[in-house]
Coordinates of C-alpha atoms in Angstrom, one line a residue:
Chain T
M911 CA 138.8 19.3 -39.0
T912 CA 140.5 16.8 -36.8
V913 CA 139.0 16.0 -33.5
Q914 CA 141.5 17.0 -30.9
T915 CA 140.9 15.4 -27.5
E916 CA 144.2 16.0 -25.7
R917 CA 143.6 19.7 -24.9
P918 CA 142.5 21.6 -21.9
A919 CA 138.8 21.8 -21.7
S920 CA 136.5 24.7 -21.1
R921 CA 137.0 24.5 -17.4
P922 CA 140.8 23.9 -16.7
A923 CA 140.2 24.4 -13.0
V924 CA 138.8 20.9 -12.7
V925 CA 141.8 19.3 -14.5
T926 CA 143.9 17.4 -12.0
K927 CA 147.3 16.1 -12.7
D928 CA 148.2 14.1 -9.7
P929 CA 150.9 11.6 -10.7
G930 CA 150.1 9.5 -7.7
G931 CA 146.6 8.5 -8.9
G932 CA 144.8 11.6 -7.5
P933 CA 141.1 11.7 -6.9
V934 CA 140.0 9.2 -9.6
K935 CA 136.4 10.3 -9.7
R936 CA 137.2 14.0 -10.4
D937 CA 139.8 13.0 -13.0
S938 CA 137.3 11.0 -15.0
R939 CA 134.7 13.7 -14.7
A940 CA 137.2 16.3 -16.0
R941 CA 138.1 14.0 -18.9
R942 CA 134.3 13.6 -19.6
A943 CA 133.8 17.4 -19.6
R944 CA 136.7 17.7 -21.9
L945 CA 135.4 15.2 -24.4
A946 CA 131.7 16.2 -24.1
P947 CA 131.7 18.8 -26.9
Y948 CA 133.3 16.4 -29.3
L949 CA 131.0 13.5 -28.3
L950 CA 128.0 15.8 -28.8
L951 CA 129.3 16.9 -32.3
L952 CA 130.4 13.5 -33.3
P953 CA 127.2 12.1 -34.8
A954 CA 126.4 15.2 -36.9
V955 CA 130.1 15.5 -38.1
A956 CA 130.4 11.8 -38.8
V957 CA 127.2 11.7 -40.9
T958 CA 128.1 14.7 -42.9
L959 CA 131.7 13.5 -43.5
I960 CA 130.5 10.1 -44.7
F961 CA 127.5 11.0 -46.8
L962 CA 129.0 14.3 -48.2
G963 CA 132.6 13.3 -48.4
W964 CA 132.0 9.9 -50.0
P965 CA 130.2 11.4 -53.1
V966 CA 132.9 14.0 -53.5
V967 CA 135.7 11.4 -53.3
K968 CA 133.6 9.1 -55.7
D969 CA 133.1 12.0 -58.1
L970 CA 136.9 12.7 -58.1
S971 CA 137.7 9.1 -58.8
L972 CA 135.0 8.8 -61.6
S973 CA 136.3 11.8 -63.2
F974 CA 139.6 9.9 -64.0
Q975 CA 137.8 6.9 -65.5
N976 CA 136.6 6.0 -68.9
L977 CA 133.1 5.1 -67.8
N978 CA 130.3 4.7 -70.3
M979 CA 127.4 2.4 -70.7
R980 CA 129.6 -0.7 -71.5
Q981 CA 131.9 -0.3 -68.5
L982 CA 129.0 0.4 -66.2
I983 CA 127.1 -2.8 -67.1
Q984 CA 130.3 -5.0 -67.0
H985 CA 131.5 -3.3 -63.7
L986 CA 134.8 -2.4 -65.4
T987 CA 137.1 0.2 -63.9
E988 CA 139.2 1.8 -66.8
W989 CA 141.4 4.6 -65.6
N990 CA 142.1 7.1 -68.3
G991 CA 144.1 9.8 -66.5
I992 CA 143.2 13.3 -67.3
S993 CA 141.7 12.7 -70.6
N994 CA 138.1 13.5 -69.4
Y995 CA 139.3 16.9 -68.3
K996 CA 141.1 17.4 -71.5
A997 CA 138.0 16.6 -73.4
V998 CA 135.8 18.8 -71.4
L999 CA 138.2 21.8 -71.2
T1000 CA 138.9 21.7 -74.9
S1001 CA 135.3 21.4 -75.9
E1002 CA 133.5 24.5 -77.0
D1003 CA 130.3 23.4 -75.5
F1004 CA 131.7 23.4 -71.9
W1005 CA 132.9 27.0 -72.2
R1006 CA 129.7 28.1 -73.8
V1007 CA 127.7 26.5 -71.0
T1008 CA 130.0 28.0 -68.4
G1009 CA 129.6 31.5 -69.8
R1010 CA 125.9 31.0 -69.9
S1011 CA 125.8 29.8 -66.3
V1012 CA 127.8 32.7 -65.0
A1013 CA 125.6 35.2 -67.0
F1014 CA 122.5 33.5 -65.8
T1015 CA 123.6 33.6 -62.2
A1016 CA 124.6 37.3 -62.6
V1017 CA 121.3 38.4 -64.1
N1018 CA 119.3 36.5 -61.4
V1019 CA 121.3 37.6 -58.5
V1020 CA 121.4 41.2 -59.4
S1021 CA 117.7 41.3 -60.0
I1022 CA 117.0 39.5 -56.8
M1023 CA 119.2 41.7 -54.7
V1024 CA 118.1 45.0 -56.2
L1025 CA 114.4 44.1 -56.3
G1026 CA 114.5 42.3 -53.0
T1027 CA 116.2 45.3 -51.3
L1028 CA 113.6 47.8 -52.8
V1029 CA 110.7 45.6 -51.6
G1030 CA 112.3 45.2 -48.1
L1031 CA 112.7 49.0 -47.8
L1032 CA 109.2 49.4 -49.0
L1033 CA 107.9 47.1 -46.3
A1034 CA 109.5 49.3 -43.7
R1035 CA 107.7 52.4 -45.0
L1036 CA 104.1 50.8 -45.3
G1037 CA 101.4 51.1 -42.8
R1038 CA 100.7 48.0 -40.7
R1039 CA 97.8 46.7 -42.6
M1040 CA 99.4 47.0 -46.1
R1041 CA 102.6 45.6 -44.7
V1042 CA 100.9 42.4 -43.5
A1043 CA 99.1 42.0 -46.8
L1044 CA 102.4 42.3 -48.7
L1045 CA 104.2 40.0 -46.3
T1046 CA 101.5 37.5 -46.8
G1047 CA 101.9 37.6 -50.5
L1048 CA 105.6 37.3 -50.2
I1049 CA 105.4 34.3 -48.0
L1050 CA 103.0 32.5 -50.4
A1051 CA 105.5 32.9 -53.2
W1052 CA 108.4 31.8 -51.0
A1053 CA 106.6 28.8 -49.7
M1054 CA 105.6 27.4 -53.1
P1055 CA 107.5 24.2 -53.7
V1056 CA 109.9 24.7 -56.6
I1057 CA 108.3 22.1 -58.8
A1058 CA 104.8 23.2 -58.2
A1059 CA 105.9 26.8 -59.0
T1060 CA 107.6 25.6 -62.2
T1061 CA 104.4 23.9 -63.4
V1062 CA 102.4 27.0 -62.5
Y1063 CA 104.7 29.1 -64.6
Q1064 CA 104.4 26.7 -67.5
W1065 CA 100.7 27.2 -67.3
L1066 CA 100.9 31.0 -67.0
F1067 CA 103.1 31.1 -70.0
A1068 CA 101.4 28.3 -71.9
Q1069 CA 101.3 29.0 -75.7
R1070 CA 97.5 28.4 -75.9
F1071 CA 95.2 29.6 -73.2
G1072 CA 98.2 30.9 -71.1
V1073 CA 97.1 34.0 -69.2
V1074 CA 100.3 35.9 -70.0
N1075 CA 99.8 35.7 -73.8
W1076 CA 96.2 36.7 -73.4
M1077 CA 97.3 39.8 -71.4
L1078 CA 99.9 40.8 -73.9
D1079 CA 97.4 40.4 -76.7
A1080 CA 94.9 42.4 -74.7
I1081 CA 97.2 45.4 -74.1
G1082 CA 98.1 45.6 -77.8
F1083 CA 101.0 43.1 -78.5
H1084 CA 98.8 41.0 -80.8
S1085 CA 101.8 39.1 -82.2
M1086 CA 102.1 37.6 -78.7
A1087 CA 98.7 35.9 -78.8
E1088 CA 100.1 32.5 -79.5
Y1089 CA 103.7 33.0 -78.5
N1090 CA 105.7 29.9 -77.7
W1091 CA 107.9 30.8 -74.7
S1092 CA 109.7 27.5 -74.6
G1093 CA 110.5 27.8 -78.4
G1094 CA 113.6 30.0 -78.0
Q1095 CA 116.7 30.3 -75.8
Y1096 CA 116.1 33.9 -74.5
S1097 CA 112.3 33.5 -74.1
T1098 CA 112.8 30.3 -72.1
F1099 CA 115.4 31.9 -69.9
F1100 CA 113.1 34.9 -69.5
V1101 CA 110.4 32.7 -67.9
I1102 CA 112.9 30.8 -65.8
I1103 CA 114.4 34.1 -64.4
V1104 CA 111.1 35.5 -63.7
L1105 CA 110.2 32.3 -61.8
I1106 CA 113.5 32.3 -59.9
V1107 CA 113.3 36.1 -59.1
W1108 CA 109.6 35.8 -58.0
Q1109 CA 110.5 33.0 -55.5
S1110 CA 113.7 34.6 -54.3
I1111 CA 112.7 38.2 -53.6
P1112 CA 110.7 37.2 -50.5
F1113 CA 113.8 35.8 -48.7
V1114 CA 115.8 38.9 -49.3
A1115 CA 113.0 41.4 -48.7
I1116 CA 111.6 39.8 -45.5
N1117 CA 115.0 39.4 -43.9
L1118 CA 116.1 42.9 -45.0
Y1119 CA 113.0 44.4 -43.5
A1120 CA 113.7 42.5 -40.3
A1121 CA 117.3 43.8 -40.3
T1122 CA 116.1 47.5 -40.8
T1123 CA 113.9 47.2 -37.7
T1124 CA 117.0 46.7 -35.7
I1125 CA 118.7 49.9 -36.8
P1126 CA 118.9 52.2 -33.8
K1127 CA 116.7 55.3 -34.3
E1128 CA 119.4 57.6 -32.8
L1129 CA 121.5 57.0 -35.8
Y1130 CA 118.9 58.6 -38.0
E1131 CA 118.3 61.5 -35.6
A1132 CA 122.0 62.1 -35.5
A1133 CA 122.1 62.0 -39.4
S1134 CA 119.3 64.6 -39.6
L1135 CA 120.9 66.9 -37.1
D1136 CA 123.9 66.8 -39.3
G1137 CA 121.6 68.0 -42.1
A1138 CA 121.3 64.8 -44.0
G1139 CA 118.3 64.4 -46.4
P1140 CA 116.5 61.1 -47.0
W1141 CA 119.0 59.9 -49.6
K1142 CA 122.0 60.9 -47.5
S1143 CA 120.7 59.2 -44.4
F1144 CA 120.0 56.1 -46.5
T1145 CA 123.6 56.0 -47.8
S1146 CA 125.2 56.9 -44.6
V1147 CA 123.1 55.0 -42.0
T1148 CA 120.9 52.3 -43.6
L1149 CA 123.3 51.0 -46.2
P1150 CA 126.4 50.6 -44.0
F1151 CA 124.2 48.9 -41.3
L1152 CA 122.9 46.5 -43.9
R1153 CA 126.1 45.8 -45.6
P1154 CA 127.1 42.6 -43.8
F1155 CA 123.6 41.3 -44.4
L1156 CA 123.6 42.2 -48.0
F1157 CA 126.9 40.5 -48.4
A1158 CA 125.9 37.3 -46.9
T1159 CA 122.7 37.2 -48.8
T1160 CA 124.3 37.8 -52.2
F1161 CA 126.7 35.0 -51.5
L1162 CA 123.8 32.6 -50.6
E1163 CA 121.8 33.7 -53.7
V1164 CA 124.9 33.0 -55.9
I1165 CA 125.1 29.5 -54.6
W1166 CA 121.3 28.8 -54.9
V1167 CA 121.0 30.3 -58.4
F1168 CA 124.1 28.7 -59.8
K1169 CA 122.7 25.3 -58.8
A1170 CA 119.1 26.0 -60.0
F1171 CA 118.7 22.5 -61.6
A1172 CA 115.1 21.8 -60.8
Q1173 CA 113.6 25.0 -62.4
V1174 CA 115.6 24.7 -65.6
F1175 CA 115.2 21.0 -65.9
A1176 CA 111.5 20.8 -65.1
F1177 CA 110.6 23.8 -67.3
N1178 CA 112.1 22.6 -70.5
E1179 CA 114.9 20.0 -69.8
G1180 CA 117.5 22.5 -71.0
G1181 CA 115.9 22.9 -74.3
P1182 CA 115.1 24.0 -76.9
D1183 CA 118.1 22.3 -78.6
R1184 CA 120.1 22.2 -75.3
L1185 CA 120.3 26.0 -75.4
T1186 CA 119.3 26.7 -71.9
E1187 CA 121.5 24.1 -70.2
I1188 CA 123.4 25.6 -67.3
L1189 CA 126.3 23.7 -65.7
P1190 CA 124.4 21.4 -63.4
V1191 CA 121.9 20.4 -66.2
Y1192 CA 124.8 20.0 -68.6
A1193 CA 126.6 17.6 -66.2
Y1194 CA 123.4 15.7 -65.7
I1195 CA 122.5 15.4 -69.5
E1196 CA 126.1 14.5 -70.5
G1197 CA 126.6 12.2 -67.6
M1198 CA 123.3 10.4 -67.0
G1199 CA 121.5 11.2 -70.2
N1200 CA 124.2 10.4 -72.7
Q1201 CA 125.7 7.9 -70.4
H1202 CA 129.3 9.4 -70.4
Y1203 CA 129.5 9.0 -66.6
G1204 CA 133.2 9.7 -66.3
L1205 CA 132.9 12.8 -68.5
G1206 CA 129.8 13.9 -66.4
A1207 CA 131.9 13.5 -63.2
A1208 CA 134.6 15.7 -64.6
I1209 CA 132.1 18.3 -65.5
S1210 CA 130.6 18.1 -62.0
L1211 CA 134.0 18.6 -60.3
L1212 CA 134.8 21.6 -62.6
T1213 CA 131.4 23.0 -61.7
I1214 CA 132.3 22.7 -58.0
L1215 CA 135.5 24.5 -58.6
I1216 CA 133.8 27.3 -60.5
L1217 CA 131.3 27.6 -57.7
L1218 CA 134.2 27.8 -55.2
G1219 CA 135.8 30.5 -57.3
L1220 CA 132.6 32.5 -57.5
T1221 CA 132.3 32.4 -53.7
S1222 CA 135.9 32.5 -52.7
Y1223 CA 135.9 36.1 -51.7
Y1224 CA 133.2 35.6 -49.3
L1225 CA 134.6 32.4 -47.8
R1226 CA 137.9 34.2 -47.3
L1227 CA 136.0 36.9 -45.3
V1228 CA 134.3 34.2 -43.1
L1229 CA 137.6 32.5 -42.4
K1230 CA 139.1 35.8 -41.3
Q1231 CA 136.3 36.5 -38.9
G1232 CA 137.3 36.5 -35.2
D1233 CA 136.4 33.6 -32.9
D1234 CA 133.7 35.6 -31.0
E1235 CA 131.9 36.7 -34.2
L1236 CA 131.3 33.2 -35.2
Chain L
M1161 CA 100.4 68.2 -46.6
K1162 CA 100.7 67.4 -50.2
G1163 CA 104.0 66.0 -49.6
S1164 CA 102.8 63.5 -47.1
L1165 CA 99.8 62.5 -49.2
F1166 CA 102.1 61.9 -52.1
G1167 CA 104.5 60.1 -49.8
R1168 CA 101.9 57.7 -48.8
F1169 CA 100.2 57.1 -52.2
W1170 CA 103.2 55.7 -54.1
P1171 CA 104.3 53.2 -51.5
N1172 CA 100.8 51.8 -51.2
A1173 CA 100.2 51.7 -55.0
T1174 CA 103.5 49.9 -55.5
A1175 CA 102.5 47.5 -52.6
V1176 CA 99.1 46.8 -54.3
V1177 CA 100.9 46.0 -57.6
L1178 CA 103.5 43.8 -55.8
I1179 CA 100.8 41.9 -53.9
I1180 CA 99.0 41.1 -57.1
G1181 CA 102.3 40.0 -58.7
F1182 CA 103.2 37.7 -55.9
V1183 CA 99.7 36.2 -55.2
F1184 CA 98.5 35.9 -58.7
P1185 CA 100.4 32.6 -59.7
V1186 CA 99.3 30.9 -56.5
Y1187 CA 95.7 32.1 -57.0
W1188 CA 95.8 31.0 -60.7
M1189 CA 97.0 27.5 -59.6
F1190 CA 94.1 27.0 -57.3
T1191 CA 91.4 28.4 -59.3
T1192 CA 92.5 26.5 -62.5
A1193 CA 92.4 23.3 -60.4
F1194 CA 88.7 24.0 -59.6
K1195 CA 87.6 25.3 -63.0
P1196 CA 85.6 23.1 -65.4
T1197 CA 87.7 22.3 -68.5
G1198 CA 85.6 24.6 -70.6
D1199 CA 86.6 27.5 -68.5
I1200 CA 90.2 26.6 -68.7
I1201 CA 90.4 26.4 -72.4
S1202 CA 88.5 29.5 -73.1
E1203 CA 89.7 32.4 -75.4
T1204 CA 89.3 34.9 -72.6
P1205 CA 90.4 33.9 -69.1
V1206 CA 87.8 33.2 -66.5
W1207 CA 89.1 35.3 -63.6
F1208 CA 86.7 34.0 -60.9
P1209 CA 85.5 30.4 -61.2
T1210 CA 81.8 30.3 -60.8
D1211 CA 80.9 26.6 -60.9
A1212 CA 83.7 24.8 -59.1
T1213 CA 84.4 21.1 -59.9
L1214 CA 86.5 18.5 -58.2
E1215 CA 87.0 16.6 -61.4
H1216 CA 90.7 17.6 -61.8
F1217 CA 91.5 16.5 -58.2
R1218 CA 89.8 13.2 -58.9
T1219 CA 92.0 12.7 -62.0
A1220 CA 95.2 13.6 -60.0
V1221 CA 94.4 11.3 -57.1
A1222 CA 93.4 8.4 -59.4
A1223 CA 96.8 8.6 -61.1
D1224 CA 99.0 5.5 -60.9
H1225 CA 100.8 5.2 -57.5
F1226 CA 99.5 8.6 -56.3
W1227 CA 99.1 7.5 -52.7
T1228 CA 102.3 5.4 -52.7
L1229 CA 104.1 8.6 -53.7
V1230 CA 102.5 10.6 -51.0
R1231 CA 103.6 8.1 -48.5
N1232 CA 107.1 7.9 -49.9
S1233 CA 107.4 11.7 -49.8
L1234 CA 106.1 12.0 -46.2
T1235 CA 108.3 9.1 -45.1
V1236 CA 111.5 10.4 -46.5
T1237 CA 110.9 14.0 -45.5
I1238 CA 109.7 13.3 -41.9
L1239 CA 112.5 10.8 -41.2
A1240 CA 115.2 13.2 -42.6
V1241 CA 113.9 16.1 -40.6
V1242 CA 113.5 14.2 -37.2
L1243 CA 117.0 12.7 -37.5
S1244 CA 118.6 16.0 -38.4
L1245 CA 116.9 17.6 -35.4
I1246 CA 118.3 15.0 -33.0
L1247 CA 121.8 15.2 -34.4
A1248 CA 121.7 19.0 -34.6
L1249 CA 120.4 19.5 -31.1
A1250 CA 123.5 17.7 -29.7
G1251 CA 125.9 19.5 -32.0
S1252 CA 124.4 23.0 -31.8
F1253 CA 124.4 22.8 -28.0
A1254 CA 128.1 22.0 -27.9
M1255 CA 128.9 24.9 -30.2
A1256 CA 126.7 27.4 -28.5
R1257 CA 127.5 26.6 -24.9
M1258 CA 131.0 25.0 -24.7
R1259 CA 134.4 26.4 -25.5
F1260 CA 136.8 23.9 -27.0
K1261 CA 139.6 23.6 -29.3
G1262 CA 138.5 23.4 -32.9
R1263 CA 135.1 24.9 -32.3
R1264 CA 135.6 27.5 -35.0
G1265 CA 136.7 24.8 -37.4
F1266 CA 133.5 22.9 -36.8
I1267 CA 131.4 25.9 -37.5
I1268 CA 133.3 26.9 -40.7
G1269 CA 133.0 23.2 -41.7
F1270 CA 129.2 23.2 -41.4
M1271 CA 129.1 26.5 -43.3
I1272 CA 131.0 24.9 -46.2
A1273 CA 128.9 21.7 -45.9
Q1274 CA 125.8 23.9 -46.3
M1275 CA 127.1 25.0 -49.8
A1276 CA 127.5 21.5 -51.0
P1277 CA 126.4 21.3 -54.7
W1278 CA 124.2 18.2 -54.4
E1279 CA 122.6 18.9 -57.7
V1280 CA 126.0 18.4 -59.4
M1281 CA 127.1 15.3 -57.6
V1282 CA 124.1 13.1 -58.7
I1283 CA 126.4 11.0 -61.0
A1284 CA 128.7 9.9 -58.2
I1285 CA 125.8 9.4 -55.8
Y1286 CA 124.2 7.2 -58.4
M1287 CA 127.3 5.0 -58.7
L1288 CA 127.6 4.7 -54.9
V1289 CA 124.0 3.7 -54.5
R1290 CA 124.1 1.3 -57.4
D1291 CA 127.2 -0.4 -56.1
N1292 CA 125.5 -0.9 -52.8
D1293 CA 122.4 -2.3 -54.5
L1294 CA 120.2 0.3 -53.1
L1295 CA 118.6 1.9 -56.2
N1296 CA 114.9 2.3 -56.0
S1297 CA 115.0 2.4 -52.2
L1298 CA 114.0 5.1 -49.8
I1299 CA 117.0 4.5 -47.5
P1300 CA 119.7 6.3 -49.5
L1301 CA 117.3 9.2 -50.2
T1302 CA 116.6 9.6 -46.5
L1303 CA 120.3 9.6 -45.6
F1304 CA 121.2 12.1 -48.3
Y1305 CA 118.3 14.4 -47.5
L1306 CA 119.5 14.2 -43.8
V1307 CA 122.9 15.4 -44.7
M1308 CA 121.4 18.1 -47.0
I1309 CA 119.5 19.8 -44.2
L1310 CA 121.8 19.0 -41.3
P1311 CA 124.3 21.8 -41.7
F1312 CA 121.5 24.4 -41.9
T1313 CA 119.8 22.9 -38.9
V1314 CA 123.0 22.8 -36.7
L1315 CA 123.9 26.4 -37.6
T1316 CA 120.4 27.8 -37.1
L1317 CA 119.7 25.9 -33.8
R1318 CA 123.1 27.2 -32.6
G1319 CA 121.8 30.7 -32.9
F1320 CA 118.6 29.8 -31.0
V1321 CA 120.5 28.1 -28.2
G1322 CA 122.9 31.0 -28.0
A1323 CA 119.9 33.3 -27.5
I1324 CA 118.8 31.6 -24.4
P1325 CA 120.4 33.2 -21.3
K1326 CA 123.1 31.0 -19.9
E1327 CA 121.9 32.1 -16.3
L1328 CA 118.7 30.1 -16.7
E1329 CA 120.7 26.9 -17.2
E1330 CA 123.2 27.7 -14.5
S1331 CA 120.6 28.4 -11.9
A1332 CA 118.9 25.1 -12.8
M1333 CA 122.2 23.4 -12.2
V1334 CA 122.7 25.2 -8.9
D1335 CA 119.3 23.9 -8.0
G1336 CA 120.6 20.4 -8.4
C1337 CA 120.0 19.6 -12.1
T1338 CA 122.7 17.8 -14.0
R1339 CA 123.7 19.4 -17.3
P1340 CA 121.5 17.0 -19.3
Q1341 CA 118.6 17.7 -17.0
A1342 CA 119.1 21.4 -17.2
F1343 CA 119.1 21.0 -21.0
R1344 CA 115.9 18.9 -21.1
K1345 CA 114.0 21.0 -18.5
V1346 CA 115.1 24.5 -19.3
I1347 CA 116.5 24.8 -22.8
L1348 CA 114.4 22.3 -24.8
P1349 CA 111.0 24.0 -24.0
L1350 CA 112.5 27.4 -24.9
L1351 CA 113.9 26.0 -28.1
A1352 CA 110.3 25.2 -29.5
P1353 CA 110.3 28.1 -32.0
G1354 CA 113.8 27.4 -33.2
L1355 CA 112.9 23.6 -33.6
M1356 CA 109.8 24.7 -35.5
S1357 CA 111.6 27.1 -37.9
T1358 CA 114.5 24.8 -38.6
S1359 CA 112.2 21.8 -39.2
L1360 CA 110.1 23.8 -41.5
F1361 CA 112.9 24.7 -43.6
G1362 CA 114.3 21.2 -43.5
F1363 CA 110.9 19.9 -44.5
I1364 CA 110.8 22.2 -47.5
T1365 CA 114.2 21.2 -48.8
A1366 CA 113.5 17.5 -48.5
W1367 CA 109.9 17.7 -49.8
N1368 CA 111.2 19.6 -52.8
E1369 CA 114.3 17.6 -53.7
F1370 CA 114.2 16.6 -57.3
P1371 CA 117.4 15.6 -59.1
M1372 CA 118.4 12.8 -56.8
V1373 CA 115.1 10.9 -56.9
L1374 CA 115.0 11.4 -60.6
V1375 CA 118.3 9.5 -60.8
L1376 CA 118.2 7.0 -57.9
N1377 CA 114.6 5.9 -58.1
K1378 CA 113.4 5.1 -61.7
A1379 CA 110.8 2.6 -60.6
P1380 CA 107.6 4.7 -60.5
E1381 CA 106.4 3.2 -57.2
T1382 CA 109.6 4.3 -55.4
Q1383 CA 109.5 7.9 -56.5
T1384 CA 108.4 10.9 -54.7
L1385 CA 105.9 13.6 -55.6
P1386 CA 108.3 16.2 -57.2
V1387 CA 109.3 13.8 -59.9
W1388 CA 105.8 12.7 -60.5
L1389 CA 104.6 16.2 -60.7
S1390 CA 107.3 17.2 -63.2
S1391 CA 106.3 14.4 -65.5
F1392 CA 102.5 14.9 -64.9
Q1393 CA 102.2 17.0 -67.9
T1394 CA 103.9 14.5 -70.1
N1395 CA 101.6 11.8 -68.8
F1396 CA 98.4 13.9 -69.0
G1397 CA 99.1 16.0 -72.1
D1398 CA 97.8 19.5 -71.8
D1399 CA 95.3 18.7 -69.1
W1400 CA 96.1 21.9 -67.2
G1401 CA 93.2 21.3 -64.8
A1402 CA 94.7 18.1 -63.6
T1403 CA 98.3 19.5 -63.5
M1404 CA 97.2 22.4 -61.4
A1405 CA 95.1 20.2 -59.1
A1406 CA 98.2 18.0 -58.6
S1407 CA 100.4 21.0 -58.1
S1408 CA 97.9 22.3 -55.5
L1409 CA 97.9 19.0 -53.6
F1410 CA 101.7 19.1 -53.6
A1411 CA 101.9 22.7 -52.5
V1412 CA 99.2 22.9 -49.9
P1413 CA 101.0 21.1 -47.0
I1414 CA 103.9 23.6 -47.2
L1415 CA 101.7 26.7 -47.8
V1416 CA 99.6 25.7 -44.7
L1417 CA 102.7 25.1 -42.5
F1418 CA 104.4 28.2 -43.7
V1419 CA 101.5 30.5 -43.1
F1420 CA 100.8 29.0 -39.7
L1421 CA 104.4 29.3 -38.6
Q1422 CA 105.4 32.3 -40.5
R1423 CA 106.1 34.7 -37.6
K1424 CA 108.1 32.2 -35.6
A1425 CA 109.8 30.8 -38.7
V1426 CA 110.9 34.2 -40.1
A1427 CA 112.1 35.6 -36.8
G1428 CA 114.8 33.0 -36.5
L1429 CA 116.0 33.3 -40.0
T1430 CA 118.1 36.4 -40.0
D1431 CA 120.4 34.7 -37.5
G1432 CA 120.7 31.3 -38.8
A1433 CA 120.3 31.2 -42.5
V1434 CA 121.9 34.5 -43.3
K1435 CA 125.0 33.8 -41.3
G1436 CA 125.5 30.5 -42.8

C-alpha cells in the first residue's frame, strides 16, 4: 500500500503541462486535487500502520528471542533463532490446542449460520407484531456486553441455585440437580458455545432478514410460474440471492469465534486443567501467565497464520473482485 | 384454510420460544440484581421478584474504585470513538467520492486491518507499552482501541457516503460552495444515521475490550469495567445478587443505546459490516 502521488488525478482535464511556467494557480490547484485523496486518507492509514504494524513486527521479533522473566527484568535481548517455533511445533500441547480451536470454531460457526439463517427466514414469515417482538429479543442478546453476558451465563449455569440445573431437575433429569458445568471439558465448552451462539445469532438473523426484503418479488412470481414449490423457490431464488451475504458472514464469524478470548477466559480461564484453552487463551497463558514471552509470541504468530489459512479462500475472492464492486 | 392456520401456528409458536430464549438471560440478570438474597438462594427459583431491593446495587457501587473505573471506561471509549470518527470521515470521503490510483489497495488494506487478531497480540503490545513506560496508563488503551475500531468505521462510513447522491454535492458546488463547504453543509447532516451506527458499534467494541486491559493495566485504579466485572465474582464470592447488579450497571448503557438506535443502526449494517 504505497502512496503514489505522481499519477494523473481524478480530473485529468485540469492537469496542465506547460514547460514555460503555465498558469501557476491552476497548476497548484491541480496538484492539490491530485493529492487530496491521499491527504484525506493519510491520518487513518498512518495510525493503523503504526499501531497495528508495530505490534505485528514486535511479535515477530519477540518470537525469535529467548525471553522469560529473567531477560524481561534485566532488559536482555537474547536471540535464539527458530528454537521457539521448534519447541511449539514439536509440542503435543500445541497441536492438541490447535485441533481443539478448529473444532470449536467449526461447531460454533456451523450452529450460528444454520440457526441464524433459520431465524432470519422466520422473521420474514412472521406478522408485524411478532416480528418486532422477536427483533427486540434478538437485539437485547446482541447488545449485551460480552463480559456481562458471560457472568450471566455463569449464574444461569451455577452449580447451586442455577436456574438451568433446577429446570433440568424439574423435567426429570434428577442427576443434574447439582451438576458442576465448569467441572469438565465438554460441559464447559457446551456452556461457552451456547453463550457464543446466543450472542451471534442476532447479527446473522437480522442482517439476513434485511437482505431477504431486498429480493425482487418478480423472481418468486417467475419461479411459481415455472411450477416451483416453496422448497424449490427457496433453493432457486432465495439461496442464490443470499449466497454472497452468507459467504461474507461465515467468514466474519470464523474470525470472531476463532478469537473468542473473552468468553473462554472469563468463564473459566481455560479450565478445568487447561482443557478448554483455545489458541488465543493458550498463547496468553503460556506467554503472560507462565512468563515465556518469546514462546507466547511464537504461538501468537502461528495463530495468526492459522487464521489466515482458515480465511484465505475468502480473502482470495475479495482480492479478485472488480474495482467497481469494492 | 387448515393449511394457512397450520402455516401461521408454527412460525408464531417458534417465535415465542425464541423470544423467551433470547430475553430470558437478560431478564434473569435484572431480576436477580433486584431480588433479596433469600430469593436468590432459594431451592425453587423466584420467577418474579415481589419485594425489590437496591442492596446489591449498593454493594456493587461501593466496591473499591468503582467510580474511577466508570470514568476510565467512559474516557477511553469516548475518546477512541470520537477520534476514529474524525479520521474515518476524511478517509471514507476520499474512498467514496474520489477516483485515484491505489484506491482498491486502501480498501482491501482496511478490510485486512479489520481482521487483526488483537486478542493474540497482547504479548507484543505489552512489551511495546512497557518499553515506553506506559503501563497502567489510559493513553495506549485509547490508541489501540482507536485502531481497533477505525477500519470498521472507515468501511462503514464509506458505504453511507456512497449512498448520498453525488448530485446534491455538485449542485452545492455549482451554487458556489467549495468542496469542503459542500461536505460540511450537505453531506455531514445526511450522514447522521451513519455516524450514529458506526459510533455505536465502535462504542461496543471499546466498552467491551478485555484482554488488553487485563495485560496492560494491572493497577486496579487504572483498569476498566470489563476486567473489574470479570473478577467481581472472585472478589465477592458467590454473591450473585451483587454480581448481577454489577453486570446490569455495565450492560445498561449499551442496551439503552442499542434499543434507541436500533433501526438506524441495523439499517446501515448490511452494507458496511458484512462487506468488510
